[in-house]
Coordinates of C-alpha atoms in Angstrom, one line a residue:
M1415 CA -19.4 -23.7 61.2
A1416 CA -21.4 -26.8 60.3
S1417 CA -24.0 -24.5 58.7
M1418 CA -21.3 -22.8 56.6
S1419 CA -19.9 -26.1 55.6
R1420 CA -23.4 -27.3 54.5
R1421 CA -23.9 -24.1 52.5
L1422 CA -20.6 -24.6 50.8
T1423 CA -21.4 -28.2 50.0
L1424 CA -24.8 -27.3 48.6
T1425 CA -23.2 -24.5 46.6
G1426 CA -20.7 -27.0 45.2
L1427 CA -23.4 -29.4 44.3
A1428 CA -25.3 -26.7 42.6
L1429 CA -22.3 -25.7 40.5
V1430 CA -21.8 -29.4 39.5
A1431 CA -25.4 -29.7 38.5
A1432 CA -25.2 -26.4 36.5
G1433 CA -22.1 -27.6 34.8
G1434 CA -23.7 -30.9 33.9
A1435 CA -26.8 -29.1 32.6
F1436 CA -24.6 -26.8 30.5
W1437 CA -22.6 -29.8 29.1
M1438 CA -25.9 -31.6 28.2
M1439 CA -27.3 -28.6 26.4
R1440 CA -24.0 -28.2 24.5
R1441 CA -23.9 -31.8 23.5
Q1442 CA -27.6 -31.9 22.5
S1443 CA -27.1 -28.7 20.5
G1444 CA -24.1 -30.2 18.7
K1445 CA -26.0 -33.4 18.0
A1446 CA -28.7 -31.6 16.2
E1447 CA -26.2 -29.6 14.2
A1448 CA -24.4 -32.9 13.4
E1449 CA -27.5 -34.5 12.1
A1450 CA -28.2 -31.6 9.8
L1451 CA -24.5 -31.5 8.7
Y1452 CA -24.3 -35.2 7.9
A1453 CA -27.7 -35.5 6.3
A1454 CA -26.1 -35.0 2.9
P1455 CA -22.6 -36.1 1.8
L1456 CA -19.9 -33.7 0.8
P1457 CA -19.3 -33.3 -2.9
A1458 CA -16.3 -35.3 -4.1
P1459 CA -13.2 -33.1 -4.7
K1460 CA -12.4 -32.5 -8.4
G1461 CA -8.6 -32.7 -8.2
A1462 CA -5.5 -33.2 -6.1
L1463 CA -5.7 -31.9 -2.5
R1464 CA -3.4 -29.9 -0.2
V1465 CA -3.7 -31.5 3.2
Y1466 CA -2.5 -30.4 6.6
H1467 CA -2.0 -33.0 9.4
L1468 CA -1.9 -31.9 13.0
G1469 CA -1.2 -34.6 15.6
H1470 CA 1.3 -37.0 17.0
S1471 CA 2.9 -40.4 16.4
L1472 CA -0.4 -42.0 15.2
V1473 CA -0.1 -39.6 12.3
G1474 CA 3.6 -40.1 12.0
R1475 CA 5.7 -39.4 8.9
D1476 CA 5.0 -42.6 6.9
M1477 CA 1.2 -42.6 6.8
P1478 CA 0.9 -39.2 5.1
A1479 CA 3.7 -40.2 2.7
M1480 CA 1.8 -43.3 1.8
L1481 CA -1.4 -41.3 1.4
A1482 CA 0.5 -39.0 -1.1
Q1483 CA 1.6 -42.0 -3.1
L1484 CA -2.0 -43.4 -3.2
A1485 CA -3.4 -40.0 -4.3
G1486 CA -0.8 -39.5 -7.0
A1487 CA 0.5 -36.4 -8.7
G1488 CA -0.5 -33.0 -7.3
H1489 CA -1.2 -34.2 -3.7
H1490 CA 0.6 -32.0 -1.2
Y1491 CA 0.9 -32.3 2.6
D1492 CA 2.5 -30.7 5.6
S1493 CA 2.3 -31.4 9.3
Q1494 CA 3.1 -30.6 12.8
L1495 CA 3.6 -33.5 15.2
G1496 CA 4.6 -34.3 18.8
W1497 CA 4.8 -37.2 21.1
G1498 CA 1.3 -38.0 22.5
T1499 CA 0.4 -34.4 21.9
S1500 CA -3.1 -33.1 22.6
L1501 CA -5.0 -30.5 20.5
K1502 CA -4.7 -28.3 23.6
E1503 CA -0.9 -28.6 23.7
H1504 CA -0.7 -27.7 20.0
W1505 CA -2.9 -24.7 20.6
E1506 CA -1.6 -23.1 23.8
P1507 CA 1.7 -21.4 23.2
D1508 CA 2.9 -21.8 26.8
L1509 CA 2.4 -25.6 26.9
P1510 CA 5.4 -27.8 25.8
I1511 CA 5.0 -30.2 22.8
N1512 CA 7.1 -33.2 23.8
G1513 CA 9.3 -34.5 21.0
F1514 CA 8.7 -31.4 18.9
D1515 CA 12.2 -31.1 17.6
Q1516 CA 12.6 -34.8 16.8
E1517 CA 9.2 -35.3 15.2
N1518 CA 9.3 -32.2 13.0
A1519 CA 12.8 -32.6 11.7
H1520 CA 11.7 -33.2 8.1
P1521 CA 10.8 -31.2 5.0
R1522 CA 7.0 -31.5 5.5
F1523 CA 7.0 -29.6 8.8
R1524 CA 5.0 -26.3 8.8
P1525 CA 4.0 -24.6 12.1
A1526 CA 0.4 -25.3 12.7
T1527 CA -1.0 -21.8 13.3
E1528 CA 0.9 -20.4 10.4
A1529 CA -0.2 -23.3 8.1
I1530 CA -3.9 -23.3 9.1
T1531 CA -4.4 -19.5 9.0
S1532 CA -2.8 -19.4 5.6
G1533 CA -6.0 -20.8 4.2
T1534 CA -4.1 -22.7 1.5
Y1535 CA -5.2 -26.2 2.5
D1536 CA -8.1 -28.1 1.0
A1537 CA -8.3 -30.3 4.1
V1538 CA -7.2 -30.0 7.7
V1539 CA -6.9 -33.3 9.6
L1540 CA -6.9 -32.9 13.4
T1541 CA -5.8 -35.6 15.7
E1542 CA -6.5 -35.9 19.5
M1543 CA -4.2 -37.6 21.9
V1544 CA -4.8 -41.1 23.4
E1545 CA -6.0 -42.2 26.0
L1546 CA -9.1 -40.4 24.7
R1547 CA -10.8 -40.4 28.2
D1548 CA -7.8 -38.5 29.6
A1549 CA -7.8 -36.1 26.6
I1550 CA -11.4 -35.3 27.4
K1551 CA -11.0 -35.0 31.1
Y1552 CA -7.7 -33.2 31.3
H1553 CA -7.2 -31.5 27.9
D1554 CA -10.7 -30.3 27.1
S1555 CA -10.8 -32.1 23.7
A1556 CA -14.1 -30.6 22.5
R1557 CA -13.0 -27.1 23.2
Y1558 CA -9.7 -27.4 21.4
L1559 CA -11.1 -29.3 18.5
G1560 CA -13.6 -26.4 18.2
E1561 CA -10.8 -23.8 18.4
W1562 CA -8.7 -25.5 15.6
A1563 CA -11.8 -26.0 13.5
K1564 CA -12.9 -22.4 13.9
L1565 CA -9.5 -21.2 13.0
A1566 CA -9.4 -23.4 9.8
Y1567 CA -12.9 -22.4 8.8
A1568 CA -12.2 -18.7 9.3
A1569 CA -9.1 -18.9 7.1
N1570 CA -10.8 -20.9 4.4
P1571 CA -14.5 -21.7 4.5
S1572 CA -14.1 -24.2 1.6
A1573 CA -11.6 -26.3 3.5
R1574 CA -12.7 -29.7 4.7
I1575 CA -12.1 -30.2 8.4
Y1576 CA -11.7 -33.7 9.8
L1577 CA -11.1 -35.3 13.2
Y1578 CA -9.0 -38.4 12.7
E1579 CA -10.5 -41.2 14.9
T1580 CA -7.7 -43.3 16.2
W1581 CA -7.7 -46.5 18.4
H1582 CA -6.7 -47.8 21.8
H1583 CA -3.9 -49.9 23.1
I1584 CA -4.4 -53.5 21.9
N1585 CA -4.0 -54.8 25.4
D1586 CA -6.7 -52.5 26.8
P1587 CA -8.2 -54.3 29.8
E1588 CA -11.7 -53.5 28.5
G1589 CA -10.9 -55.1 25.2
W1590 CA -9.6 -53.4 22.1
Q1591 CA -12.6 -54.1 19.9
N1592 CA -15.0 -53.2 22.8
R1593 CA -13.3 -49.8 23.3
I1594 CA -13.4 -49.0 19.6
R1595 CA -17.0 -50.0 19.2
G1596 CA -18.2 -48.3 22.4
D1597 CA -16.2 -45.1 22.2
L1598 CA -17.4 -44.0 18.8
D1599 CA -20.7 -42.7 20.0
A1600 CA -20.0 -42.2 23.7
L1601 CA -16.7 -40.4 23.4
W1602 CA -15.7 -39.4 19.8
R1603 CA -19.1 -38.1 18.8
E1604 CA -20.9 -37.1 22.0
R1605 CA -18.0 -35.8 24.0
V1606 CA -15.7 -34.4 21.3
V1607 CA -17.3 -33.7 17.9
Y1608 CA -20.8 -32.7 18.9
P1609 CA -19.8 -30.0 21.5
A1610 CA -17.1 -28.8 19.1
L1611 CA -19.7 -28.3 16.3
A1612 CA -21.8 -26.4 18.7
Q1613 CA -18.9 -24.2 19.8
S1614 CA -17.2 -23.5 16.5
G1615 CA -19.9 -23.4 13.9
A1616 CA -17.4 -25.1 11.6
P1617 CA -18.3 -28.3 9.7
I1618 CA -16.3 -31.2 11.2
H1619 CA -16.2 -34.6 9.6
L1620 CA -14.7 -37.9 10.7
I1621 CA -11.9 -40.1 9.4
P1622 CA -12.9 -43.4 11.0
A1623 CA -9.5 -45.2 11.1
G1624 CA -10.3 -46.9 14.4
Q1625 CA -13.5 -48.3 13.0
V1626 CA -11.7 -49.5 9.9
M1627 CA -9.0 -51.2 11.8
A1628 CA -11.5 -53.0 14.0
A1629 CA -13.6 -54.1 11.0
F1630 CA -10.5 -55.3 9.2
V1631 CA -9.4 -57.4 12.1
R1632 CA -12.9 -58.9 12.4
A1633 CA -12.8 -59.7 8.7
V1634 CA -9.4 -61.4 9.0
E1635 CA -10.5 -63.5 12.0
T1636 CA -13.7 -64.5 10.2
R1637 CA -11.6 -65.9 7.4
G1638 CA -9.2 -67.6 9.8
G1639 CA -6.4 -65.2 8.6
V1640 CA -5.2 -63.9 5.3
E1641 CA -1.8 -64.2 3.8
G1642 CA 0.6 -62.4 6.1
I1643 CA -2.0 -61.3 8.7
N1644 CA -3.7 -63.5 11.3
G1645 CA -4.9 -60.9 13.8
V1646 CA -4.5 -57.5 15.3
D1647 CA -0.9 -58.0 16.4
D1648 CA 0.2 -58.1 12.8
L1649 CA -0.7 -54.5 12.3
F1650 CA 1.4 -53.2 15.2
A1651 CA 5.1 -52.5 15.4
I1652 CA 7.8 -54.3 17.3
S1653 CA 9.5 -52.2 20.0
D1654 CA 13.2 -51.8 20.4
D1655 CA 13.2 -54.4 23.2
G1656 CA 11.5 -57.0 20.9
S1657 CA 8.1 -56.7 22.5
R1658 CA 4.9 -55.9 20.6
D1659 CA 4.1 -52.2 20.6
T1660 CA 0.5 -51.9 21.7
I1661 CA -0.4 -48.5 20.1
H1662 CA 1.9 -47.7 17.2
V1663 CA 1.2 -49.4 13.9
N1664 CA 3.8 -51.0 11.6
D1665 CA 3.9 -50.5 7.8
L1666 CA 0.8 -52.7 7.3
G1667 CA -1.2 -50.7 9.8
A1668 CA 0.0 -47.4 8.3
Y1669 CA -1.1 -48.6 4.9
L1670 CA -4.6 -49.4 6.2
V1671 CA -4.8 -46.0 7.8
A1672 CA -3.6 -44.2 4.7
L1673 CA -6.2 -46.1 2.7
T1674 CA -8.8 -44.8 5.1
H1675 CA -7.6 -41.2 4.7
Y1676 CA -7.6 -41.6 0.9
A1677 CA -11.2 -42.9 0.8
V1678 CA -12.5 -40.1 3.0
L1679 CA -10.6 -37.2 1.5
Y1680 CA -11.0 -38.2 -2.1
H1681 CA -14.3 -40.0 -2.0
R1682 CA -12.9 -42.8 -4.1
D1683 CA -13.0 -46.6 -3.8
P1684 CA -9.4 -47.6 -3.0
S1685 CA -9.8 -51.0 -4.6
G1686 CA -6.9 -51.7 -7.0
L1687 CA -4.6 -49.1 -5.5
P1688 CA -0.9 -50.0 -5.2
Y1689 CA 0.2 -51.6 -2.0
Q1690 CA 4.0 -51.7 -2.5
L1691 CA 4.9 -48.2 -1.3
Q1692 CA 7.7 -46.2 0.3
R1693 CA 8.2 -44.8 3.7
A1694 CA 8.7 -41.0 4.1
D1695 CA 12.5 -41.5 4.1
G1696 CA 12.3 -43.2 0.7
S1697 CA 13.0 -46.7 1.9
T1698 CA 10.7 -49.5 0.8
A1699 CA 7.8 -50.2 3.2
D1700 CA 6.8 -53.7 4.2
A1701 CA 4.0 -54.5 1.9
P1702 CA 0.8 -56.5 2.6
S1703 CA 0.2 -59.5 0.5
A1704 CA -2.1 -59.0 -2.5
E1705 CA -4.8 -60.9 -0.6
A1706 CA -4.5 -58.7 2.5
A1707 CA -4.3 -55.5 0.5
A1708 CA -7.5 -56.4 -1.4
L1709 CA -9.3 -57.1 1.9
M1710 CA -8.0 -53.8 3.4
Q1711 CA -9.3 -51.8 0.4
Q1712 CA -12.7 -53.5 0.5
V1713 CA -13.1 -53.0 4.3
V1714 CA -12.1 -49.3 4.1
W1715 CA -14.6 -48.5 1.4
D1716 CA -17.4 -50.4 3.2
V1717 CA -16.8 -48.7 6.5
V1718 CA -16.3 -45.2 5.1
R1719 CA -19.5 -45.4 3.1
S1720 CA -21.5 -46.7 6.0
M1721 CA -20.7 -43.6 8.2
P1722 CA -22.5 -40.4 7.2
D1723 CA -20.1 -38.3 9.3
S1724 CA -17.3 -39.3 6.9
G1725 CA -19.0 -37.1 4.4
V1726 CA -18.7 -39.8 1.7
A1727 CA -21.9 -40.9 -0.1
G1728 CA -23.1 -44.4 0.9

């Protein structure tokens, strides 16, 4: 009995080792492909884009609506959203999408598989759930990013495919800035994008919204605040009970994220863009001050151009 138990233990260890070796090979392969892919920037688009957003409340309704206003005439978008929904839950038909009916009760909803297989979008923006560590561990983020990317690439090889890098709870015990800084390579790239590249063969670029938010907060703190914004809390919503929401942005945060999408998708410096916009329902969004908007626009362009995986020339 002891001998059998030992054999089973050794077998289990061998399987773990083999799985680890497979993961390492997949990640290394994807890294080599990423280095080749990001060695040259993408060409800037020549006109207005049709964009599809797949995700959850960190996409929301207002941010894509703000992006459309920034982009101007001709920009079109559709989406499928849920509550904290992973790429796996969007992909697997037998898995529920929490909040599906509520989040997609608007004119911009289009079912994800139908939309992406239509091949009619110039850009497909894919969003993973947070906590990202849980998404990787329990929802196989790399695999399902690869599945969606492969689907989009097969339908339209000219479409740009993006992973939207989000952020963490601002009260994360490891530190909000620390998580954003450390997770870019350790999780977003090495555990999600690189393996997905290796699996799918589809080009996947990054919309670095988390990096932009962290850089903007650092810039604000360096200046001792700007008009209307003194720190990270001022980018996040107030919950119904009056407490600070630690993950969902307010209108100012949504504007910053929309600027980031604009810079990446259109390869344009957002400096001078309007900052008094409307929400998706047509109501007037809370606007940043002129000083804050100018700093947001500057930080967005600096960050986006500094990251080859955005696809934007430095």
